[in-house]
mmCIF file of C-alpha atoms in Angstrom:
data_model
loop_
_atom_site.group_PDB
_atom_site.id
_atom_site.type_symbol
_atom_site.label_atom_id
_atom_site.label_comp_id
_atom_site.label_asym_id
_atom_site.label_seq_id
_atom_site.Cartn_x
_atom_site.Cartn_y
_atom_site.Cartn_z
ATOM 1 C CA UNK A 1 -2.528 -7.683 21.032
ATOM 2 C CA UNK A 2 0.857 -8.245 22.792
ATOM 3 C CA UNK A 3 2.049 -10.411 20.000
ATOM 4 C CA UNK A 4 0.946 -7.979 17.188
ATOM 5 C CA UNK A 5 2.778 -5.461 19.174
ATOM 6 C CA UNK A 6 6.226 -7.443 19.270
ATOM 7 C CA UNK A 7 5.969 -8.259 15.536
ATOM 8 C CA UNK A 8 5.854 -4.529 15.047
ATOM 9 C CA UNK A 9 8.807 -3.582 17.141
ATOM 10 C CA UNK A 10 10.852 -6.164 15.431
ATOM 11 C CA UNK A 11 10.076 -4.733 12.128
ATOM 12 C CA UNK A 12 11.124 -1.283 13.315
ATOM 13 C CA UNK A 13 14.419 -2.613 14.398
ATOM 14 C CA UNK A 14 15.279 -4.743 11.420
ATOM 15 C CA UNK A 15 17.490 -3.473 8.963
ATOM 16 C CA UNK A 16 15.859 -2.190 5.920
ATOM 17 C CA UNK A 17 17.308 -3.143 2.390
ATOM 18 C CA UNK A 18 17.261 -0.763 -0.428
ATOM 19 C CA UNK A 19 15.262 -2.087 -3.339
ATOM 20 C CA UNK A 20 18.519 -1.529 -5.367
ATOM 21 C CA UNK A 21 20.532 -4.085 -2.885
ATOM 22 C CA UNK A 22 21.355 -7.739 -4.920
ATOM 23 C CA UNK A 23 19.029 -10.274 -4.040
ATOM 24 C CA UNK A 24 20.215 -13.522 -5.218
ATOM 25 C CA UNK A 25 18.205 -15.701 -7.462
ATOM 26 C CA UNK A 26 18.008 -18.515 -4.535
ATOM 27 C CA UNK A 27 16.536 -15.482 -2.289
ATOM 28 C CA UNK A 28 14.077 -14.519 -4.648
ATOM 29 C CA UNK A 29 10.615 -15.541 -3.883
ATOM 30 C CA UNK A 30 11.850 -18.340 -1.804
ATOM 31 C CA UNK A 31 8.926 -17.789 1.089
ATOM 32 C CA UNK A 32 6.338 -17.277 -1.349
ATOM 33 C CA UNK A 33 3.491 -19.995 -1.420
ATOM 34 C CA UNK A 34 0.026 -20.047 -3.055
ATOM 35 C CA UNK A 35 -2.302 -22.704 -2.684
ATOM 36 C CA UNK A 36 -4.677 -22.662 -5.745
ATOM 37 C CA UNK A 37 -7.931 -24.208 -4.907
ATOM 38 C CA UNK A 38 -9.917 -23.567 -8.302
ATOM 39 C CA UNK A 39 -11.618 -21.368 -10.921
ATOM 40 C CA UNK A 40 -14.591 -20.886 -13.194
ATOM 41 C CA UNK A 41 -12.490 -22.324 -15.967
ATOM 42 C CA UNK A 42 -9.131 -23.442 -16.845
ATOM 43 C CA UNK A 43 -6.271 -21.054 -15.836
ATOM 44 C CA UNK A 44 -2.927 -21.930 -17.648
ATOM 45 C CA UNK A 45 0.480 -20.928 -17.322
ATOM 46 C CA UNK A 46 2.369 -18.969 -19.770
ATOM 47 C CA UNK A 47 3.411 -22.375 -21.802
ATOM 48 C CA UNK A 48 0.048 -23.129 -22.080
ATOM 49 C CA UNK A 49 -0.321 -25.793 -19.239
ATOM 50 C CA UNK A 50 -3.424 -25.919 -17.184
ATOM 51 C CA UNK A 51 -2.915 -25.308 -13.484
ATOM 52 C CA UNK A 52 -4.510 -28.368 -11.778
ATOM 53 C CA UNK A 53 -6.904 -27.633 -8.721
ATOM 54 C CA UNK A 54 -5.549 -27.431 -5.455
ATOM 55 C CA UNK A 55 -2.127 -27.022 -6.593
ATOM 56 C CA UNK A 56 0.522 -25.612 -4.098
ATOM 57 C CA UNK A 57 2.981 -23.524 -5.808
ATOM 58 C CA UNK A 58 6.078 -22.044 -4.192
ATOM 59 C CA UNK A 59 9.031 -19.654 -5.393
ATOM 60 C CA UNK A 60 9.215 -18.407 -8.554
ATOM 61 C CA UNK A 61 6.361 -20.666 -9.771
ATOM 62 C CA UNK A 62 4.188 -19.059 -7.273
ATOM 63 C CA UNK A 63 4.605 -15.504 -8.980
ATOM 64 C CA UNK A 64 4.508 -16.625 -12.384
ATOM 65 C CA UNK A 65 1.068 -18.018 -11.266
ATOM 66 C CA UNK A 66 -0.093 -14.865 -9.758
ATOM 67 C CA UNK A 67 1.081 -13.122 -12.935
ATOM 68 C CA UNK A 68 -1.169 -15.836 -14.891
ATOM 69 C CA UNK A 69 -3.995 -14.360 -12.703
ATOM 70 C CA UNK A 70 -3.955 -11.203 -14.760
ATOM 71 C CA UNK A 71 -5.164 -12.678 -17.817
ATOM 72 C CA UNK A 72 -7.888 -14.446 -16.341
ATOM 73 C CA UNK A 73 -10.135 -11.555 -16.953
ATOM 74 C CA UNK A 74 -13.503 -13.229 -16.762
ATOM 75 C CA UNK A 75 -12.908 -15.849 -13.953
ATOM 76 C CA UNK A 76 -13.362 -15.952 -10.239
ATOM 77 C CA UNK A 77 -10.380 -17.423 -8.813
ATOM 78 C CA UNK A 78 -10.137 -19.240 -5.286
ATOM 79 C CA UNK A 79 -6.530 -19.399 -3.728
ATOM 80 C CA UNK A 80 -4.563 -18.422 -0.556
ATOM 81 C CA UNK A 81 -1.300 -16.613 -0.126
ATOM 82 C CA UNK A 82 1.412 -16.700 2.214
ATOM 83 C CA UNK A 83 4.892 -14.702 1.814
ATOM 84 C CA UNK A 84 7.370 -14.846 4.817
ATOM 85 C CA UNK A 85 5.592 -14.394 7.949
ATOM 86 C CA UNK A 86 2.192 -13.503 6.536
ATOM 87 C CA UNK A 87 -0.615 -15.855 5.672
ATOM 88 C CA UNK A 88 -3.787 -14.751 4.037
ATOM 89 C CA UNK A 89 -6.552 -17.590 4.163
ATOM 90 C CA UNK A 90 -8.723 -18.662 1.424
ATOM 91 C CA UNK A 91 -10.105 -15.602 -0.642
ATOM 92 C CA UNK A 92 -11.901 -14.914 -3.962
ATOM 93 C CA UNK A 93 -10.439 -12.798 -6.716
ATOM 94 C CA UNK A 94 -11.181 -11.919 -10.334
ATOM 95 C CA UNK A 95 -8.574 -11.001 -13.217
ATOM 96 C CA UNK A 96 -10.586 -7.842 -13.681
ATOM 97 C CA UNK A 97 -9.328 -6.748 -10.384
ATOM 98 C CA UNK A 98 -5.715 -6.215 -11.603
ATOM 99 C CA UNK A 99 -4.482 -3.155 -12.878
ATOM 100 C CA UNK A 100 -2.487 -3.101 -16.313
ATOM 101 C CA UNK A 101 0.938 -2.365 -14.143
ATOM 102 C CA UNK A 102 3.722 -4.863 -14.638
ATOM 103 C CA UNK A 103 3.787 -5.508 -10.911
ATOM 104 C CA UNK A 104 1.874 -7.468 -8.314
ATOM 105 C CA UNK A 105 2.782 -5.516 -5.419
ATOM 106 C CA UNK A 106 0.197 -2.787 -5.478
ATOM 107 C CA UNK A 107 -2.492 -5.188 -6.480
ATOM 108 C CA UNK A 108 -1.609 -7.356 -3.596
ATOM 109 C CA UNK A 109 -1.341 -4.432 -0.831
ATOM 110 C CA UNK A 110 -4.595 -3.122 -1.814
ATOM 111 C CA UNK A 111 -6.544 -6.289 -2.384
ATOM 112 C CA UNK A 112 -5.071 -8.243 0.863
ATOM 113 C CA UNK A 113 -5.664 -5.402 3.265
ATOM 114 C CA UNK A 114 -9.107 -4.788 1.831
ATOM 115 C CA UNK A 115 -10.795 -6.253 4.807
ATOM 116 C CA UNK A 116 -8.893 -4.356 7.198
ATOM 117 C CA UNK A 117 -9.040 -0.688 5.557
ATOM 118 C CA UNK A 118 -13.137 -1.451 5.503
ATOM 119 C CA UNK A 119 -13.065 -1.504 8.951
ATOM 120 C CA UNK A 120 -11.318 1.571 9.624
ATOM 121 C CA UNK A 121 -13.629 3.277 7.448
ATOM 122 C CA UNK A 122 -16.579 1.710 8.546
ATOM 123 C CA UNK A 123 -16.032 1.359 12.373
ATOM 124 C CA UNK A 124 -19.808 0.813 12.963
ATOM 125 C CA UNK A 125 -19.266 -2.782 11.208
ATOM 126 C CA UNK A 126 -16.881 -3.935 14.179
ATOM 127 C CA UNK A 127 -19.957 -5.054 16.075
ATOM 128 C CA UNK A 128 -20.255 -7.910 13.639
ATOM 129 C CA UNK A 129 -16.490 -9.133 15.105
ATOM 130 C CA UNK A 130 -17.241 -8.442 18.666
ATOM 131 C CA UNK A 131 -18.633 -11.301 20.551
ATOM 132 C CA UNK A 132 -19.041 -9.441 23.580
ATOM 133 C CA UNK A 133 -18.013 -6.094 24.665
ATOM 134 C CA UNK A 134 -15.926 -7.961 27.631
ATOM 135 C CA UNK A 135 -14.052 -9.511 25.349
ATOM 136 C CA UNK A 136 -12.189 -7.092 23.687
ATOM 137 C CA UNK A 137 -13.409 -3.337 22.895
ATOM 138 C CA UNK A 138 -14.117 -1.684 19.529
ATOM 139 C CA UNK A 139 -10.958 0.635 20.188
ATOM 140 C CA UNK A 140 -8.441 -2.468 21.273
ATOM 141 C CA UNK A 141 -10.009 -4.347 18.176
ATOM 142 C CA UNK A 142 -9.127 -1.205 15.653
ATOM 143 C CA UNK A 143 -5.413 -1.149 17.268
ATOM 144 C CA UNK A 144 -5.001 -4.925 16.648
ATOM 145 C CA UNK A 145 -6.072 -4.351 13.053
ATOM 146 C CA UNK A 146 -4.059 -1.212 12.902
ATOM 147 C CA UNK A 147 -0.983 -3.114 13.860
ATOM 148 C CA UNK A 148 -1.936 -5.913 11.607
ATOM 149 C CA UNK A 149 -2.013 -3.661 8.688
ATOM 150 C CA UNK A 150 1.279 -2.374 9.412
ATOM 151 C CA UNK A 151 2.824 -5.477 9.812
ATOM 152 C CA UNK A 152 1.172 -6.894 6.245
ATOM 153 C CA UNK A 153 2.655 -3.443 4.702
ATOM 154 C CA UNK A 154 6.156 -4.373 5.607
ATOM 155 C CA UNK A 155 5.942 -7.675 4.387
ATOM 156 C CA UNK A 156 4.859 -6.266 0.990
ATOM 157 C CA UNK A 157 7.712 -3.853 1.093
ATOM 158 C CA UNK A 158 10.151 -6.916 1.258
ATOM 159 C CA UNK A 159 7.728 -8.855 -1.638
ATOM 160 C CA UNK A 160 8.156 -5.279 -3.588
ATOM 161 C CA UNK A 161 12.272 -5.499 -3.245
ATOM 162 C CA UNK A 162 12.135 -9.075 -4.683
ATOM 163 C CA UNK A 163 9.514 -8.366 -7.349
ATOM 164 C CA UNK A 164 11.945 -5.683 -8.359
ATOM 165 C CA UNK A 165 14.919 -7.685 -8.389
ATOM 166 C CA UNK A 166 13.124 -10.336 -10.607
ATOM 167 C CA UNK A 167 11.727 -7.967 -12.884
ATOM 168 C CA UNK A 168 15.446 -6.584 -13.389
ATOM 169 C CA UNK A 169 16.820 -9.815 -13.995
ATOM 170 C CA UNK A 170 14.607 -10.538 -17.061
#
């Protein structure tokens, strides 16, 4: 809990870059990493080359991979996502989950925060995650989830700035 509070304090102190501030091409998605575990069918990049299962993609290649997922409408895809200090373990997505927007940030914000938001909306489900009342109360767990969600949204603000800069260069 104290680690999450320290992270949140650091986020508040951090100078926020405006979306219009120049980001160099070396900085764009420098801290993005996707581990592609596999999918129901072949997943191809924009040049028609198949992504091998268990691929580790970083930087612009990772972003291009995420864009390729939008065209995989009928497939279920297993992957892991990390960006800066945020890491999301293995999860399953479907190309059907993507909307028609050009940008990925809105999708990632919703999809990667989905479980935390579910617990906020359904606090009675917290019992499944609490081993005993003595270890952590439901209120403490909700406070921790709230801090994690705020931290995640701050990270996604940075992702959005990079995505905007990347798409302006095109």
